[in-house]
mmCIF file of C-alpha atoms in Angstrom:
data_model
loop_
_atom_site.group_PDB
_atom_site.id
_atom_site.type_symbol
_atom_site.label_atom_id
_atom_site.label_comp_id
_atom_site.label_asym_id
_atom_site.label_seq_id
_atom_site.Cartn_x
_atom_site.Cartn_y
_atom_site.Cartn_z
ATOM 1 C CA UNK T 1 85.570 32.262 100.189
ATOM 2 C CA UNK T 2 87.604 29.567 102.323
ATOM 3 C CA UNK T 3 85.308 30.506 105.142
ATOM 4 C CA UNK T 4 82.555 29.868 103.209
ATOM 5 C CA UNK T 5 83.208 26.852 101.828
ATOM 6 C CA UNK T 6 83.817 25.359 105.430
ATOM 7 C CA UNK T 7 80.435 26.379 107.138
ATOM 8 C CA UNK T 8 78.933 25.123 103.650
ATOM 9 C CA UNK T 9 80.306 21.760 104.464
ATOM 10 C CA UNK T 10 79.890 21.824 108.097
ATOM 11 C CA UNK T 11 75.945 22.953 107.302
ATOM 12 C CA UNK T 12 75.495 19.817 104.936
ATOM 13 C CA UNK T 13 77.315 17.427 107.432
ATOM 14 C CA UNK T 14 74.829 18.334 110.392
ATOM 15 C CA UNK T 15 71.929 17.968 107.837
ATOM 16 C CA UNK T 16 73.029 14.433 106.567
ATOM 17 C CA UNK T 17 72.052 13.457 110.094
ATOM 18 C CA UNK T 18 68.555 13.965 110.376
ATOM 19 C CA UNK T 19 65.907 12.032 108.908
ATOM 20 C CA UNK T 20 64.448 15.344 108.102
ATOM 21 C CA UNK T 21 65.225 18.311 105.573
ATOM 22 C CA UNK T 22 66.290 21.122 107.344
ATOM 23 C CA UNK T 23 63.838 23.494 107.064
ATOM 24 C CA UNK T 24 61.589 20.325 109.330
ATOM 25 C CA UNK T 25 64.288 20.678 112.046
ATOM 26 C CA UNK T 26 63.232 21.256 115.687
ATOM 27 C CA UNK T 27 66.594 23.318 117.027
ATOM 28 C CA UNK T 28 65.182 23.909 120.504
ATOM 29 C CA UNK T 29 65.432 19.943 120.495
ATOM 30 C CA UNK T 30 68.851 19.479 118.761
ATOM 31 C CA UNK T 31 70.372 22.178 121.539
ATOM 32 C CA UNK T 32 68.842 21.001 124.332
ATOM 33 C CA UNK T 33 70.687 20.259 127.013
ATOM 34 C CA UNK T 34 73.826 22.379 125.349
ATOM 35 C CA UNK T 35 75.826 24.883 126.828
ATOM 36 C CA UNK T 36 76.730 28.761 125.671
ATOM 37 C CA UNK T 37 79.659 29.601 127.104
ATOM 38 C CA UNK T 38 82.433 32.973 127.174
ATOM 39 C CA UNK T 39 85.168 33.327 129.149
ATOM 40 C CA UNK T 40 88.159 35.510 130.289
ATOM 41 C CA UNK T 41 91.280 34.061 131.798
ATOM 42 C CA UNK T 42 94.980 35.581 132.491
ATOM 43 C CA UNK T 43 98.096 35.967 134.511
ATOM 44 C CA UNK T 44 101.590 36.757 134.463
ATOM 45 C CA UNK T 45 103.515 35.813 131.794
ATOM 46 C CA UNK T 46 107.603 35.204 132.127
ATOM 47 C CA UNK T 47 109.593 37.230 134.156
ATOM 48 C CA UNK T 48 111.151 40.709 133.071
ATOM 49 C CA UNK T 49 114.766 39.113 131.403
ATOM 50 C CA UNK T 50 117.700 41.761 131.737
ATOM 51 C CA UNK T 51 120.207 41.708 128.548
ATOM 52 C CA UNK T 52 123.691 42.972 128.621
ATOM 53 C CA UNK T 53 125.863 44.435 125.345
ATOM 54 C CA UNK T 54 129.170 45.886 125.218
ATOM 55 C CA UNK T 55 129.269 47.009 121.871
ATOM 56 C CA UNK T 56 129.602 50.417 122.738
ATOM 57 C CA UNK T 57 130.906 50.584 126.196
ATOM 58 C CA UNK T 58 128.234 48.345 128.831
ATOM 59 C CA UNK T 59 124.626 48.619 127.980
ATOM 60 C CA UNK T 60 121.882 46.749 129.309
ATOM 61 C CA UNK T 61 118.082 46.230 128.215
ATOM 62 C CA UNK T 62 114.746 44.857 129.876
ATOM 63 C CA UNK T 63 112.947 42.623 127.745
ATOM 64 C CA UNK T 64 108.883 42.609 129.229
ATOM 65 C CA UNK T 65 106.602 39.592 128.155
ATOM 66 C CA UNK T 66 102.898 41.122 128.043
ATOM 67 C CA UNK T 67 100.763 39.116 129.711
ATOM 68 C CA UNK T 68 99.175 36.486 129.373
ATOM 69 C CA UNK T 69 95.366 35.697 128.816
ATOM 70 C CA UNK T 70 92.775 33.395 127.134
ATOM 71 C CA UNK T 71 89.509 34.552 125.550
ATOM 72 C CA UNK T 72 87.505 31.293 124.901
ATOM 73 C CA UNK T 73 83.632 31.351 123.320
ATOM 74 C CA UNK T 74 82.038 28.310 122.476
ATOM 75 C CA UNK T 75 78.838 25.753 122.500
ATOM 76 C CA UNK T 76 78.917 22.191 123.242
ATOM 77 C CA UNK T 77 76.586 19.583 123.689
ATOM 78 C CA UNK T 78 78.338 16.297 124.581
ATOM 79 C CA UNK T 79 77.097 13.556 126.899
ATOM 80 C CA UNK T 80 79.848 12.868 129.651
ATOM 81 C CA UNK T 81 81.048 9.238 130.176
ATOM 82 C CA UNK T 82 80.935 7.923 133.182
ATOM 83 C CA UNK T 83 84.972 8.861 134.031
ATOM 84 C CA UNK T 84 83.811 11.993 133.495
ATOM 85 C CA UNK T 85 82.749 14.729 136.381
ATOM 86 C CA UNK T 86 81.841 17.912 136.290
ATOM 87 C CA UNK T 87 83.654 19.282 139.168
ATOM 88 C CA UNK T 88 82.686 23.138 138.068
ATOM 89 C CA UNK T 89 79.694 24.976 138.063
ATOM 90 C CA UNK T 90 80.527 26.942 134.931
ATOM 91 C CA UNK T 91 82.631 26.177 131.662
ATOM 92 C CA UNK T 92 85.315 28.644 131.404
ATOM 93 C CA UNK T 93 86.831 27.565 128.077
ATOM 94 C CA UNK T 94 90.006 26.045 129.936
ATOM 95 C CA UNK T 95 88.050 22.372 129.501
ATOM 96 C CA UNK T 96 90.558 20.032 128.155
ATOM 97 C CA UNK T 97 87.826 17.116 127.657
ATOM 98 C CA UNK T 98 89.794 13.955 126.278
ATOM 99 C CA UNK T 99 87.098 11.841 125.063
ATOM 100 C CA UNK T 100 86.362 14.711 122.604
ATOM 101 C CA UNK T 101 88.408 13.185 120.123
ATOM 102 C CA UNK T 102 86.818 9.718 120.227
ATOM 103 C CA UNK T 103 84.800 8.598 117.012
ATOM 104 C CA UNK T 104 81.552 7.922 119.160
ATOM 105 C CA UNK T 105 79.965 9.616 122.017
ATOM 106 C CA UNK T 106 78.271 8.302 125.698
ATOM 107 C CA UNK T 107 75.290 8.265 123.609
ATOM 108 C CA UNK T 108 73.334 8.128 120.089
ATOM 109 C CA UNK T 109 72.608 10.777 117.618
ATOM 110 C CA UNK T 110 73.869 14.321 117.798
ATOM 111 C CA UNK T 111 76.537 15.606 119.768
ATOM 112 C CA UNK T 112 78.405 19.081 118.470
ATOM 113 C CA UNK T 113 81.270 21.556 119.845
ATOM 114 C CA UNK T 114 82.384 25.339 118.402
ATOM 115 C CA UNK T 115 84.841 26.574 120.096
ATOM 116 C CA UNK T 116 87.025 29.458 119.769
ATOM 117 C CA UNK T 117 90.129 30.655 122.059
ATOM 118 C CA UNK T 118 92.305 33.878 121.122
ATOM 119 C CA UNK T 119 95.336 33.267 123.285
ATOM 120 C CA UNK T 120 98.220 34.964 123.998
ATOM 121 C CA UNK T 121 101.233 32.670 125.619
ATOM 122 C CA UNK T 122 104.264 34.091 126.826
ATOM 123 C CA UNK T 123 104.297 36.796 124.464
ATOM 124 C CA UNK T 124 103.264 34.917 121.331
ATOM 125 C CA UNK T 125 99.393 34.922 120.088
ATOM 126 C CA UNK T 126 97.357 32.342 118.357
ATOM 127 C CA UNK T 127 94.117 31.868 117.400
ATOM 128 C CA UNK T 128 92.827 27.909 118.429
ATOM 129 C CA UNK T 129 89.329 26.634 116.572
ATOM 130 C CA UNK T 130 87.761 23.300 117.144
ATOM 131 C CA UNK T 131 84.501 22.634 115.402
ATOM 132 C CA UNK T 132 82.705 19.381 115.192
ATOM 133 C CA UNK T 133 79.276 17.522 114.434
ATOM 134 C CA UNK T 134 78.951 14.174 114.438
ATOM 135 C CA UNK T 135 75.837 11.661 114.460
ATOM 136 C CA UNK T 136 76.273 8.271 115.452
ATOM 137 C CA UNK T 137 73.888 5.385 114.783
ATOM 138 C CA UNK T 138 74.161 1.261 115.533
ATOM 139 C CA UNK T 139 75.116 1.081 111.540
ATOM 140 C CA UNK T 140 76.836 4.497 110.657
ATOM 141 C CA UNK T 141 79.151 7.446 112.101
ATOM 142 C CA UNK T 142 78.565 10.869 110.268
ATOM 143 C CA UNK T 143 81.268 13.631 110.998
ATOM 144 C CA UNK T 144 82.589 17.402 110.454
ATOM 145 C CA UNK T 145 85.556 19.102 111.895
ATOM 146 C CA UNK T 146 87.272 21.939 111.948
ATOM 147 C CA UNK T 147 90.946 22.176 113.487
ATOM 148 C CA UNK T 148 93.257 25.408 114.106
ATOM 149 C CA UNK T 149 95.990 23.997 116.285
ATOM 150 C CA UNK T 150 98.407 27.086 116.483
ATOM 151 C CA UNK T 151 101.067 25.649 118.686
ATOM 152 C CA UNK T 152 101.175 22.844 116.403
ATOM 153 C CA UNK T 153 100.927 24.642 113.511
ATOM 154 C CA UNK T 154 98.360 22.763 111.947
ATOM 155 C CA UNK T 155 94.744 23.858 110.592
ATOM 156 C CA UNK T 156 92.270 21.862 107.950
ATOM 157 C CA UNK T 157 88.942 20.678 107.544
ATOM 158 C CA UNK T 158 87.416 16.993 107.866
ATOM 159 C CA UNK T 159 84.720 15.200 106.849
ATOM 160 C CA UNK T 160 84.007 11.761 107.272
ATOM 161 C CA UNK T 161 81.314 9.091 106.664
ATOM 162 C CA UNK T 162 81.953 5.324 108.035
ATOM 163 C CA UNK T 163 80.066 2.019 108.475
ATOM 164 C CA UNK T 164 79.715 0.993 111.734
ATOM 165 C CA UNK T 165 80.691 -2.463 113.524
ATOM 166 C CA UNK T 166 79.393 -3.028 117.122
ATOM 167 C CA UNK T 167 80.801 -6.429 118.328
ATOM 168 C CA UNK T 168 79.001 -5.582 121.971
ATOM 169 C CA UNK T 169 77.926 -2.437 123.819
ATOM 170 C CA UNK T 170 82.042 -2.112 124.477
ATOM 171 C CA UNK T 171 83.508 -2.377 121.161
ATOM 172 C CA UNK T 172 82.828 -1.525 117.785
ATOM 173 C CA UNK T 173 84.744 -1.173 114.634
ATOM 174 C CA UNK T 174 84.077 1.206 111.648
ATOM 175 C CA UNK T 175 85.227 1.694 108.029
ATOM 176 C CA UNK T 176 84.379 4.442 105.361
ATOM 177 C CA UNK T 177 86.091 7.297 103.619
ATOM 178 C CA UNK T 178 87.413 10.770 104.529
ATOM 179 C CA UNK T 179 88.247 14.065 103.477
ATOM 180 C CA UNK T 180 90.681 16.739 104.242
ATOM 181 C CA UNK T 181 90.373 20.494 103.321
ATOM 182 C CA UNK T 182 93.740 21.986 103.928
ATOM 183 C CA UNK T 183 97.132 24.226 102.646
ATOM 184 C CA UNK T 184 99.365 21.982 100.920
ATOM 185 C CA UNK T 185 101.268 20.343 103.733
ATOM 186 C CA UNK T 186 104.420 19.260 102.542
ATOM 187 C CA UNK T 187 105.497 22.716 100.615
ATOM 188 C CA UNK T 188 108.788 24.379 101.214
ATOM 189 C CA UNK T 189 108.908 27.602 100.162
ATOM 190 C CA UNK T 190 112.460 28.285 101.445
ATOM 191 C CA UNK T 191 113.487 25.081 99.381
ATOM 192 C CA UNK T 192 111.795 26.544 96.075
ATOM 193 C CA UNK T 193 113.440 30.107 97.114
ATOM 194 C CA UNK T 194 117.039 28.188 97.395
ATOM 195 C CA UNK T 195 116.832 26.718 94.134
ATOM 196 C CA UNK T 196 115.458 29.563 92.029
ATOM 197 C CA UNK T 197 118.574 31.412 92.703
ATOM 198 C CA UNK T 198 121.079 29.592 94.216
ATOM 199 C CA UNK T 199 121.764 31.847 97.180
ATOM 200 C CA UNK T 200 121.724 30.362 100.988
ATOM 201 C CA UNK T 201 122.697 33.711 102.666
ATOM 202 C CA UNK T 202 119.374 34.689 103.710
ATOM 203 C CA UNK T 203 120.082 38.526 103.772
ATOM 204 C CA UNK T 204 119.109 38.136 100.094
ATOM 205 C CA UNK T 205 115.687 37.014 100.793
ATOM 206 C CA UNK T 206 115.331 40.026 102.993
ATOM 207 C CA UNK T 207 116.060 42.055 100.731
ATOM 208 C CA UNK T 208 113.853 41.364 98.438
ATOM 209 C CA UNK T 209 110.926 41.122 100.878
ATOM 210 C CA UNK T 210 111.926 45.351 101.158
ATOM 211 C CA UNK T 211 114.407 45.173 104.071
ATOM 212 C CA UNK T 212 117.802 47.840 103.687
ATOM 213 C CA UNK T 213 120.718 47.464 105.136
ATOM 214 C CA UNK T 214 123.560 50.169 105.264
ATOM 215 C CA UNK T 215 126.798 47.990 106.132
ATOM 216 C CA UNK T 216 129.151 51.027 107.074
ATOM 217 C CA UNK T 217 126.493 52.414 109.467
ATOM 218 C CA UNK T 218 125.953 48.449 110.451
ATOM 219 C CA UNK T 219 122.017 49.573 110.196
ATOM 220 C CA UNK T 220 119.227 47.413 109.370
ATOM 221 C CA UNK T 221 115.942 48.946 108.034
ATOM 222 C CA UNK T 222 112.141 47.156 107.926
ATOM 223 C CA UNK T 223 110.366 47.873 104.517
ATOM 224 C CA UNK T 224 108.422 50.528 106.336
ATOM 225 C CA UNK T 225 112.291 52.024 107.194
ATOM 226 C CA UNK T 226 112.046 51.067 110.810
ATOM 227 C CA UNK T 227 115.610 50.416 112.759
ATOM 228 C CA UNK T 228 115.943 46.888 113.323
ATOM 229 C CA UNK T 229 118.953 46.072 114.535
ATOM 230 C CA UNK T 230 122.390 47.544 115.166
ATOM 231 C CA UNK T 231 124.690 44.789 114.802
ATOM 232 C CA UNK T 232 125.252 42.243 112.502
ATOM 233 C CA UNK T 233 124.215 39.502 116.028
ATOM 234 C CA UNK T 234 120.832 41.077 116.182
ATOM 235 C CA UNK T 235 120.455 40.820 112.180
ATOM 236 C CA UNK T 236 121.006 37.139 112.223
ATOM 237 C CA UNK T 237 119.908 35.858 115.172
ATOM 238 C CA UNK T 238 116.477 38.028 115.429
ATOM 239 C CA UNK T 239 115.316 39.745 112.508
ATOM 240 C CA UNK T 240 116.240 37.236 109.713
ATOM 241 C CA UNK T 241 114.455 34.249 111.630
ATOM 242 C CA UNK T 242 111.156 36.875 111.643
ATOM 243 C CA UNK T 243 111.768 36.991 107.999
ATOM 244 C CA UNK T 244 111.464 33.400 107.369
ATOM 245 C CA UNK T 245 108.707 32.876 109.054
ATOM 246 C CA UNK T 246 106.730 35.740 107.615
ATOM 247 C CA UNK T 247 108.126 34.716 103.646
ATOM 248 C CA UNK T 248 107.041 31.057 104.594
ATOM 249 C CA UNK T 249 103.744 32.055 105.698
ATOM 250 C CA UNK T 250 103.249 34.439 102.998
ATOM 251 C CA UNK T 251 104.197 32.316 100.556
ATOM 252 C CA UNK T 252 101.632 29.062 101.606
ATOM 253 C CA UNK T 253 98.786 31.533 102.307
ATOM 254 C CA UNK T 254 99.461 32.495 98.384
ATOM 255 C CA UNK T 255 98.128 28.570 97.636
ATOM 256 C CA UNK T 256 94.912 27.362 96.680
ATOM 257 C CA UNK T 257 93.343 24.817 99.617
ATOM 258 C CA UNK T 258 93.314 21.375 98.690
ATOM 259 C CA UNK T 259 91.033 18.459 98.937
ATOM 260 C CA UNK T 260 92.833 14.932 100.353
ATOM 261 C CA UNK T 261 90.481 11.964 99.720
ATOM 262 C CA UNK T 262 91.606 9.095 102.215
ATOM 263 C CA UNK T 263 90.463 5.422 103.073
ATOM 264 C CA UNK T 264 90.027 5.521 107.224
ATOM 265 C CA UNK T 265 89.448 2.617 109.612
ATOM 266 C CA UNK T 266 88.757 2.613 113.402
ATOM 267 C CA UNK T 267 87.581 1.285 116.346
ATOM 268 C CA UNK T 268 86.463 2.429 119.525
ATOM 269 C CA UNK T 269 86.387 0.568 123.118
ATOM 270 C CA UNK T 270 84.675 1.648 126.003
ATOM 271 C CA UNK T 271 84.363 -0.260 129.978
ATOM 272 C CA UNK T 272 83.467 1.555 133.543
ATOM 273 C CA UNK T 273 82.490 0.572 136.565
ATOM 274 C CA UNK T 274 83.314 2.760 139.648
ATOM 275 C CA UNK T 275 86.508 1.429 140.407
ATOM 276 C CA UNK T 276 87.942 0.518 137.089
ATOM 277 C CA UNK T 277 87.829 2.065 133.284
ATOM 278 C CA UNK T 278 88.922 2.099 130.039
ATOM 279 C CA UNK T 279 88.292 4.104 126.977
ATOM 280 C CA UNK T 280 90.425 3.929 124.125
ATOM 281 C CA UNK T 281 90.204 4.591 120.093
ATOM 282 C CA UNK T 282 92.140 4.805 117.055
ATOM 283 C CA UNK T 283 92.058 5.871 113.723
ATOM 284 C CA UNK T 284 94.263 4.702 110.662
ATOM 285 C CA UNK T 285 94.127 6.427 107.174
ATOM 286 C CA UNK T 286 96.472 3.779 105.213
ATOM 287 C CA UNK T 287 95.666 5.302 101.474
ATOM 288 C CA UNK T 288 95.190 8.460 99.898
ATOM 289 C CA UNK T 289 93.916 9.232 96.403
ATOM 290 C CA UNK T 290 96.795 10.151 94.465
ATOM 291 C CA UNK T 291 94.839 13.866 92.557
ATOM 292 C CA UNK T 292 98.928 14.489 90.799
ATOM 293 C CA UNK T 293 98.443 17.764 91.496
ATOM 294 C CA UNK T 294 101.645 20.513 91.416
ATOM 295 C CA UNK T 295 101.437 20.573 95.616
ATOM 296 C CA UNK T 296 100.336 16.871 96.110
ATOM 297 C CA UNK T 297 101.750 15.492 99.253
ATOM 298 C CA UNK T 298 102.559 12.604 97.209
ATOM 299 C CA UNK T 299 105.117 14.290 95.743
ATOM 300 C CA UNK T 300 106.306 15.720 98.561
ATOM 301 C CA UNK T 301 106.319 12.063 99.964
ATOM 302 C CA UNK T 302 107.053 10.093 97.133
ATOM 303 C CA UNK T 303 104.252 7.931 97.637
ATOM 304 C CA UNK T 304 101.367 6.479 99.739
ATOM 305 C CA UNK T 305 102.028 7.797 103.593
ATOM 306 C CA UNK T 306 99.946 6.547 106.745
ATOM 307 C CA UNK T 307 98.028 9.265 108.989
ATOM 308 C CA UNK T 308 96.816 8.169 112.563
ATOM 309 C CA UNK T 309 95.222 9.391 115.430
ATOM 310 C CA UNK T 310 93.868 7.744 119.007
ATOM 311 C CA UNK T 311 93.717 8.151 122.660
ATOM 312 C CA UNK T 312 93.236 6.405 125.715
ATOM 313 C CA UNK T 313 91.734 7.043 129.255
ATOM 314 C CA UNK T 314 92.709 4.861 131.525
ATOM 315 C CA UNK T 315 92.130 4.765 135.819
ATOM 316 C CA UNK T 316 91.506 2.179 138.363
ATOM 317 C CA UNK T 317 90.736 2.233 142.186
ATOM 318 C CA UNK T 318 93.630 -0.344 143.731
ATOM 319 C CA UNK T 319 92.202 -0.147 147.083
ATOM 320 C CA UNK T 320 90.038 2.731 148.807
ATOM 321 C CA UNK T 321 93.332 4.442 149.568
ATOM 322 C CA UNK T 322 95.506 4.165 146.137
ATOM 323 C CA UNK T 323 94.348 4.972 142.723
ATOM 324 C CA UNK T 324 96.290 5.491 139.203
ATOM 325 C CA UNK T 325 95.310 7.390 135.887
ATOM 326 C CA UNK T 326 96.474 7.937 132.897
ATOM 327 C CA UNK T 327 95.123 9.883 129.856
ATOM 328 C CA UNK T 328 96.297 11.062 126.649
ATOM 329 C CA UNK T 329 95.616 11.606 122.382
ATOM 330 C CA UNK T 330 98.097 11.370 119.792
ATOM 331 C CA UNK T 331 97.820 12.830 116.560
ATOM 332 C CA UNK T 332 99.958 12.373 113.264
ATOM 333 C CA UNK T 333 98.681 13.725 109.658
ATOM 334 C CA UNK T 334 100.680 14.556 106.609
ATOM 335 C CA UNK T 335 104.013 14.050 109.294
ATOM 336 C CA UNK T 336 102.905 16.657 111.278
ATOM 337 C CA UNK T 337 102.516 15.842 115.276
ATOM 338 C CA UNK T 338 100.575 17.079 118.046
ATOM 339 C CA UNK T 339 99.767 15.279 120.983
ATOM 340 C CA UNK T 340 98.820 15.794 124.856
ATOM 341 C CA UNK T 341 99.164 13.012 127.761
ATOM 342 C CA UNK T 342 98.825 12.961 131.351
ATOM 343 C CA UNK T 343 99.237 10.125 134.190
ATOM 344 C CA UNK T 344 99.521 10.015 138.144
ATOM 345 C CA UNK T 345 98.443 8.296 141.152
ATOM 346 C CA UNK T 346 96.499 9.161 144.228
ATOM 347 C CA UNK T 347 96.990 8.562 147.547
ATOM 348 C CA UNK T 348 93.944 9.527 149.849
ATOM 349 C CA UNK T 349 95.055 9.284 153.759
ATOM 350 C CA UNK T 350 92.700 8.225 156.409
#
């Protein structure tokens, strides 16, 4: 039903955009110029770590990483600025585009990107979406996303609709309102488990999740009566964290999505010429409709909070010999953070 609900939205965003209904829309010209793309990528993950025990005379272990590998399917249609060159021939889903998350494109009307990536990172897996359509005009920016971040933890839905500002063909302004599908941020299930019953030892947690544990034997069972561990070390330091994070997860998948109406404000700048450019952007989402609802971030918050986001691209040609660069996107929303940045210089001998 989640599912649903965000294609629903993501539908009605991309038909706000059109002058016409939907059924009047020409797709061979909407994807035109867009790209279909799969890919397979891999290597080797961490080396093979050796682990040594004397608990019962010396005994040592090989821990093995899998690994690793990317499986990336997408489509995107998005107008490269003029920073921006397409040094391959093919996409291969390892694009790391930066002007992605800008509020406005190279050009007008409709730009889109689906992309999925099933990843697996030294030994860990996670499952990375980013889905958007967004129409810009002279007067108005119209846009959907879709964001599963899983190395930042961090996964909701947004929808946006903002009048636009253009001071001159560089700069422009824009104002509207936004909304947020997501879990309820801000939820601490451990917390709520702590004060329930008063116990901090969090053996008792695994216990009731189904775990056993025979002290004399020092034997730890799974729920499905699988030998964990052997030693109270192992227990502690490797099962019980496992534990946590599966109770947490279980425990805010239990929760109802909710909807986070916010005020948001931006602007966007962008200069190039062949030796010098710019392109920067920010967004600021100052106020929040307080809903008083059981999981409200508010609570959680105790009041009014600000979200951001922005980026910049900078680079400039010094002389034909020396150039600099630097690039990067912050993002911070309901005090969660995820962020990438890169910078450099270039020295080309003659």
């Amino acid at each position: 039903m989640k599912k649903l609900l965000i294609i629903s939205l993501m539908i009605l965003t991309a038909c706000a955009a059109p002058k016409k209904c939907c059924s009047q829309v020409d797709l061979k010209k909407y994807f035109k110029f867009a790209t279909f793309y799969g890919a397979a990528s891999g290597g080797t993950s961490i080396s093979d770590v050796e682990t040594f025990s004397v608990n019962n005379g010396l005994e040592t272990a090989t821990i093995k990483t899998p690994f690793d590998y990317n499986l990336a399917f997408g489509v995107r249609k998005i107008a490269r600025f003029g920073y921006e060159n397409k040094a391959q021939t093919f996409y291969d889903g390892t694009e790391n585009s930066w002007s992605d998350g800008a509020n406005i494109g190279k050009v007008k009307g409709l730009e889109f990107l689906f992309e999925v990536d099933y990843t697996r990172q030294q030994g860990n897996e996670y499952l990375d979406q980013h889905h958007f359509i967004r129409f810009v005009n002279n007067k108005y920016i119209l846009k959907g996303e879709y964001l599963e971040d899983g190395f930042a933890d961090i996964k909701y839905f947004e929808t946006s609709e903002r009048y636009r500002y253009k001071v001159n063909d560089k700069l422009s302004f824009n104002a509207g309102l936004a909304q947020r599908l997501s879990e309820p941020y801000g939820y601490d299930p451990l917390a709520e488990w702590m004060l329930s019953n008063g116990n901090i030892h969090y053996t008792y947690l695994a216990l009731q999740e189904g775990y056993n544990v025979n002290v004399a034997a020092s034997e730890y069972f799974s729920p499905d009566g699988e030998l964990v561990a052997t030693s109270k070390e192992v227990w502690e330091e490797v099962v019980i964290p496992k534990v946590l994070s599966d109770y947490t997860q279980r425990k805010r998948d239990e929760l109802d999505l909710m909807i986070q109406h916010s005020i948001v404000v931006g602007f966007d700048y962008y200069y190039y010429t062949k030796t010098f450019w710019t392109h920067t952007w920010a967004n600021l989402m100052p106020y929040h409709l307080d809903q008083d609802g059981e999981f409200s971030y508010h609570a959680f918050n105790n009041g009014q909070w600000l979200d951001y986001s922005g980026g910049i691209i900078f680079g400039t040609k010094i002389t034909n010999r020396i150039g600099i660069f630097t690039e990067g996107k912050y993002n911070k929303y309901w005090n969660r953070e995820w962020y990438d940045f890169k910078l450099g210089i270039n020295y080309i001998i003659r």
